[in-house]
Short mmCIF file of C-alpha atoms in Angstrom, two decimals:
data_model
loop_
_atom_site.label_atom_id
_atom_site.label_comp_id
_atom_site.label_asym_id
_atom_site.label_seq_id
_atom_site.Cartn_x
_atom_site.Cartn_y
_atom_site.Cartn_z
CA UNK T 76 155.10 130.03 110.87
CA UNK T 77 154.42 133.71 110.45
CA UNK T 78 151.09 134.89 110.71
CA UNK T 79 150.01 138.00 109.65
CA UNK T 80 147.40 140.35 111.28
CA UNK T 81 145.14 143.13 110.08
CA UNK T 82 145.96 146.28 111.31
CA UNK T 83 143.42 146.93 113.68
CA UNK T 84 144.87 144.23 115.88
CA UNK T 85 148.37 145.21 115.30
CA UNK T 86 147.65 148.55 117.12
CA UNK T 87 146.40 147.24 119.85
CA UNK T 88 147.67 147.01 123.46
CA UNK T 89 148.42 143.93 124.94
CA UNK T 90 146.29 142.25 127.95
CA UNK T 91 147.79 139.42 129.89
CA UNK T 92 145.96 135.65 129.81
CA UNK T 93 144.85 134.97 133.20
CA UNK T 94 144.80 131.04 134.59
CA UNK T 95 144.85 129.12 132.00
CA UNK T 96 144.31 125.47 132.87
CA UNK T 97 144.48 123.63 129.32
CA UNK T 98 141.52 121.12 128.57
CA UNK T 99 139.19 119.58 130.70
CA UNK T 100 140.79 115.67 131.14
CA UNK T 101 139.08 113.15 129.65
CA UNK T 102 138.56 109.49 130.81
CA UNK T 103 140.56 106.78 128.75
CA UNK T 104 141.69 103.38 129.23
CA UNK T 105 141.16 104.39 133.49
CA UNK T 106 143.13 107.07 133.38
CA UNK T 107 142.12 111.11 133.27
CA UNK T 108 144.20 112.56 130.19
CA UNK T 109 144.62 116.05 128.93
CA UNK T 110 144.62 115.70 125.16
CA UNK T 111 146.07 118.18 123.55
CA UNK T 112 147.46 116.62 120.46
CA UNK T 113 146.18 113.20 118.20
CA UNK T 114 148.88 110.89 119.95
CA UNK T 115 146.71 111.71 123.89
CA UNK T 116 143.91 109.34 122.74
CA UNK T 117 143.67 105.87 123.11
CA UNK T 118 140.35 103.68 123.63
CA UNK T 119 137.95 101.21 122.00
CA UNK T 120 134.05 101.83 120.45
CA UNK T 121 131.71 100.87 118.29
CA UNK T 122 129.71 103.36 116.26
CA UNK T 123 127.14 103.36 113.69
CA UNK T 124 127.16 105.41 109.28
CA UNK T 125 124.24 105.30 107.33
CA UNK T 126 124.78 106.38 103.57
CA UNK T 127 122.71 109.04 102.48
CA UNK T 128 119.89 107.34 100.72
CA UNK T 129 119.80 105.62 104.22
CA UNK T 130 119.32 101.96 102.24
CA UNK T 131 122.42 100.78 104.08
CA UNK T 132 124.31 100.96 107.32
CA UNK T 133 127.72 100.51 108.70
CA UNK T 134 128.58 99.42 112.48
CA UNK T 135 132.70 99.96 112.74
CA UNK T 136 134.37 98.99 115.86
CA UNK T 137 137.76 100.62 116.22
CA UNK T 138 140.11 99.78 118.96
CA UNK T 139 143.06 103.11 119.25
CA UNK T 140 146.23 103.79 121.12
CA UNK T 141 147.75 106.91 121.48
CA UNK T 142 146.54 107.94 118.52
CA UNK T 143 146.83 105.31 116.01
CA UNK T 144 144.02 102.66 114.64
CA UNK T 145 145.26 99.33 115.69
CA UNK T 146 142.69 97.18 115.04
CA UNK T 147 138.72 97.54 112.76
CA UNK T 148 135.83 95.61 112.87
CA UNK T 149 133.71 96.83 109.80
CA UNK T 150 130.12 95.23 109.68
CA UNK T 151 127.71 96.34 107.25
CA UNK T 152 124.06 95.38 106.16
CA UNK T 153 121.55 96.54 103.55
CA UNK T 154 123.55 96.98 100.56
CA UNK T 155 125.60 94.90 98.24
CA UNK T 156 128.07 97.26 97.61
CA UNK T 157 128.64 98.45 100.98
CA UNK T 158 130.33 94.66 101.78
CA UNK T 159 132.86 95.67 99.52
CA UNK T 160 133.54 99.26 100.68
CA UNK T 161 134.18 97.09 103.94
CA UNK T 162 136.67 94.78 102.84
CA UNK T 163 138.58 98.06 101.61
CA UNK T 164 138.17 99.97 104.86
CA UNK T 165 139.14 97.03 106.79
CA UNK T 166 142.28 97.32 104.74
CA UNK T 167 142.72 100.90 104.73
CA UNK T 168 142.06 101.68 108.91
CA UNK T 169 144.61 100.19 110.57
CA UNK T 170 147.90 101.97 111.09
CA UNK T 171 146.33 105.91 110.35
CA UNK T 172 145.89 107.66 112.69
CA UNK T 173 142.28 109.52 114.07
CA UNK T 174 142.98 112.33 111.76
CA UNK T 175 144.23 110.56 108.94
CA UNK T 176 141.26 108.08 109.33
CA UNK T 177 138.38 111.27 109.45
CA UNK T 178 139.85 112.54 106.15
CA UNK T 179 140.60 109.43 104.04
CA UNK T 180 137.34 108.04 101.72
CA UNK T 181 136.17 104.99 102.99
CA UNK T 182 134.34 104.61 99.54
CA UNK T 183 131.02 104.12 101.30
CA UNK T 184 128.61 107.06 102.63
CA UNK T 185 128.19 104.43 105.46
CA UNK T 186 131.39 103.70 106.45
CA UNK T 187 132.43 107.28 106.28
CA UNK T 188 129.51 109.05 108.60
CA UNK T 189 130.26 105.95 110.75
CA UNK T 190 133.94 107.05 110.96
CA UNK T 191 133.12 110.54 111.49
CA UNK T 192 130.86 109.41 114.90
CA UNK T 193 132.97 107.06 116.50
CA UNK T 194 135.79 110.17 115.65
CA UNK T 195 133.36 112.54 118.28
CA UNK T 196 132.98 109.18 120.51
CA UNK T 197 136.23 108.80 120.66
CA UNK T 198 137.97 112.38 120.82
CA UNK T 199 135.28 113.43 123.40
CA UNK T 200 136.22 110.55 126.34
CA UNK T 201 132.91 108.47 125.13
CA UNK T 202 134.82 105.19 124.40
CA UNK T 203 133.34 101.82 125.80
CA UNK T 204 136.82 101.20 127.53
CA UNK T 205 136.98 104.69 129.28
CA UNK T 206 137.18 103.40 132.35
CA UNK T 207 139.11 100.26 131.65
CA UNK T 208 142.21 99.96 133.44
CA UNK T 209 145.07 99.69 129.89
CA UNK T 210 142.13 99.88 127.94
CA UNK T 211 141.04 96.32 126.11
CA UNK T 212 144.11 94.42 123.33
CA UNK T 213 143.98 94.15 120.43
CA UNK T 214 141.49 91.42 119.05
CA UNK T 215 139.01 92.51 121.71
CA UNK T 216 136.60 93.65 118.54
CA UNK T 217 137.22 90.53 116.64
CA UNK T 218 135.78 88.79 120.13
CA UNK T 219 132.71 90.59 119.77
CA UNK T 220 131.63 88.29 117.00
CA UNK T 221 132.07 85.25 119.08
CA UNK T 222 133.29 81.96 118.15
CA UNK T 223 131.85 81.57 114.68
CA UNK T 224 133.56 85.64 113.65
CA UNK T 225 130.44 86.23 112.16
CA UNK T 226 128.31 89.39 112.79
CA UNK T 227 124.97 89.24 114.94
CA UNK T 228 121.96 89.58 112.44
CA UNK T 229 118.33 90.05 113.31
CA UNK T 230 116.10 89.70 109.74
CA UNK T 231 112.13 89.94 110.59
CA UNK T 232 109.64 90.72 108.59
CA UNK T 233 105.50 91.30 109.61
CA UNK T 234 102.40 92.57 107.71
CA UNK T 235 99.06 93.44 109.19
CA UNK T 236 97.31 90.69 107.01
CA UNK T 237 99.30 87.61 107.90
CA UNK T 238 101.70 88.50 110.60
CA UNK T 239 105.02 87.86 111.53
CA UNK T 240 107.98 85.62 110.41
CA UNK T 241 111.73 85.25 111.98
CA UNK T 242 113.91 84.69 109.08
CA UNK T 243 117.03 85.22 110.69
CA UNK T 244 118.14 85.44 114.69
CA UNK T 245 121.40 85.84 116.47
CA UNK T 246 121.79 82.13 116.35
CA UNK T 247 121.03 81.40 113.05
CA UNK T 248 119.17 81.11 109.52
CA UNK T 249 115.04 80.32 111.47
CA UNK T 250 114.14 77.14 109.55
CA UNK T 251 110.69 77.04 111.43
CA UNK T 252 109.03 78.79 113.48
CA UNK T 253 106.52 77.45 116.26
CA UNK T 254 103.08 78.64 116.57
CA UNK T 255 100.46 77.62 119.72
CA UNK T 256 96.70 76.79 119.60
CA UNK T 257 95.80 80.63 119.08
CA UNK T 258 98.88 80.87 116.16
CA UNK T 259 101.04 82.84 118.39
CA UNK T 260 104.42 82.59 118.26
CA UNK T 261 106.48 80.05 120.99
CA UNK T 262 109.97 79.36 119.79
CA UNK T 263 111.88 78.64 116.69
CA UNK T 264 114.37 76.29 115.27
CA UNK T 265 117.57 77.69 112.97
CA UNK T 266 120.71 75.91 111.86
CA UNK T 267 124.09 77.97 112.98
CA UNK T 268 125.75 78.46 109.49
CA UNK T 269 129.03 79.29 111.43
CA UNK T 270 129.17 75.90 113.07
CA UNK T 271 127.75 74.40 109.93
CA UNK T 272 130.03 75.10 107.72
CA UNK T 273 133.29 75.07 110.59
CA UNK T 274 131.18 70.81 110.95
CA UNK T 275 132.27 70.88 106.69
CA UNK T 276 135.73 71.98 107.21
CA UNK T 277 136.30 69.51 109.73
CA UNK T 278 135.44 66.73 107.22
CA UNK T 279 131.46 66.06 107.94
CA UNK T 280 128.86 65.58 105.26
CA UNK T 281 126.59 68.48 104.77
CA UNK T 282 123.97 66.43 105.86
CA UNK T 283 125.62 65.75 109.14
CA UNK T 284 126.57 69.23 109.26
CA UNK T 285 123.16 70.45 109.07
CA UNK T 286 122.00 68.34 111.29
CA UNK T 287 124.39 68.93 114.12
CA UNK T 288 124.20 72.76 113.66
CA UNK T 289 120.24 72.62 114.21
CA UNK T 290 119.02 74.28 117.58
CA UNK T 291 116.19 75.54 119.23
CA UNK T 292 114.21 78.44 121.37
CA UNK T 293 111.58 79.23 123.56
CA UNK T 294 108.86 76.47 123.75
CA UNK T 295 109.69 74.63 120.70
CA UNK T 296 108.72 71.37 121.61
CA UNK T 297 105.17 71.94 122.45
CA UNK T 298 103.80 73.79 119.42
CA UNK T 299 100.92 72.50 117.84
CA UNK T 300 102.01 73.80 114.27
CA UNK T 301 105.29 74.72 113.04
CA UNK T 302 105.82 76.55 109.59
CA UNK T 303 108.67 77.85 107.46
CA UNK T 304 108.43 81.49 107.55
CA UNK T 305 110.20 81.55 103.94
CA UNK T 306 106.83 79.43 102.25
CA UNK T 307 104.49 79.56 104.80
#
């Protein structure tokens, strides 16, 4: 490539570079790596967008090696839409590389600002599996949403006037919610849609299905009221 210079600097004299010692290694995947081009990073993180009304957000999961996205995990909540930016990003991720990935639309403010930080995570030696020794395979962000592959979701909502109510909790849709002799919360029960419906698959009545998915927290038993914190 030729590059041209203003004249100023083309009349000047030349000074010699002293040490020069290239970048400052970075952990990845256990090991202390001098990136200097895309294809030097490799690791695994999670990161979170928000779109610019801020009425949704994105958490993406991407798990890289030298360079390339091999595997995304795009969970989103808070806006319709957003679900099916995700199903397009999910689509779109794997096989670019960091570069490619920072300057492709996403389609969703979201999923894009959440690219753009797990980019810094990532480029900067901030990954979860830094200082893992190969870094984690591939499926290790799939595992994050457990057996039933669905996303952990905490829905609550509270006013000052009648308090609060657990609609949903990492293990489940909160049928009812148990209150003690002063109306304080104890425990709840919720039904585990993943296992619910996996109970349907399998051949079970939804009936049965419910009724095997049904679980419970904290002091459940010994309430002395329970209510539904959808009508109650």
């Amino acid at each position: 490539m030729s590059i041209a210079y203003s004249e100023e600097v083309s009349n000047m004299c030349c000074v010699a570079q002293g040490p020069n010692h290239g970048p400052s290694p970075l952990p990845e995947e256990g090991k202390w790596v001098q990136t200097k081009q895309i294809t030097d990073i490799s690791g695994l993180t999670h990161g979170v967008g928000w779109c610019a009304p801020q009425q949704g957000a994105c958490k993406l999961t991407l798990n890289v090696k030298d360079g390339v996205i091999e595997e995304a995990l795009v969970e989103t909540i808070g806006c319709s839409g957003m679900t099916h930016s995700a199903a397009m990003a999910a689509e779109i991720l794997p096989g670019k590389t960091l570069l490619e990935a920072l300057n492709t639309d996403l389609v969703c403010d979201a999923i894009n600002t959440a690219m753009r930080e797990l980019f810094l995570q990532i480029v900067y030696g901030r990954t979860q599996s830094a200082f893992s020794e190969n870094g984690l395979p591939v499926g290790a962000g799939l595992e994050d949403l457990g057996k039933g592959a669905r996303s952990q979701v905490g829905t609550m909502y509270g006013t000052q006037a009648k308090g609060v109510r657990y609609l949903e909790m990492a293990e489940g849709y909160v049928t009812r919610m148990a209150l003690d002799k002063d109306d304080q919360v104890i425990g709840y029960e919720f039904v585990s849609l993943g296992k619910m419906t996996d109970f349907i698959k399998k051949g079970d009545g939804p009936a049965e299905a419910y009724e095997k998915s049904i679980g419970t927290y904290g002091r459940f038993a010994d309430a002395v009221k329970y209510i539904d914190p959808r009508k109650q």
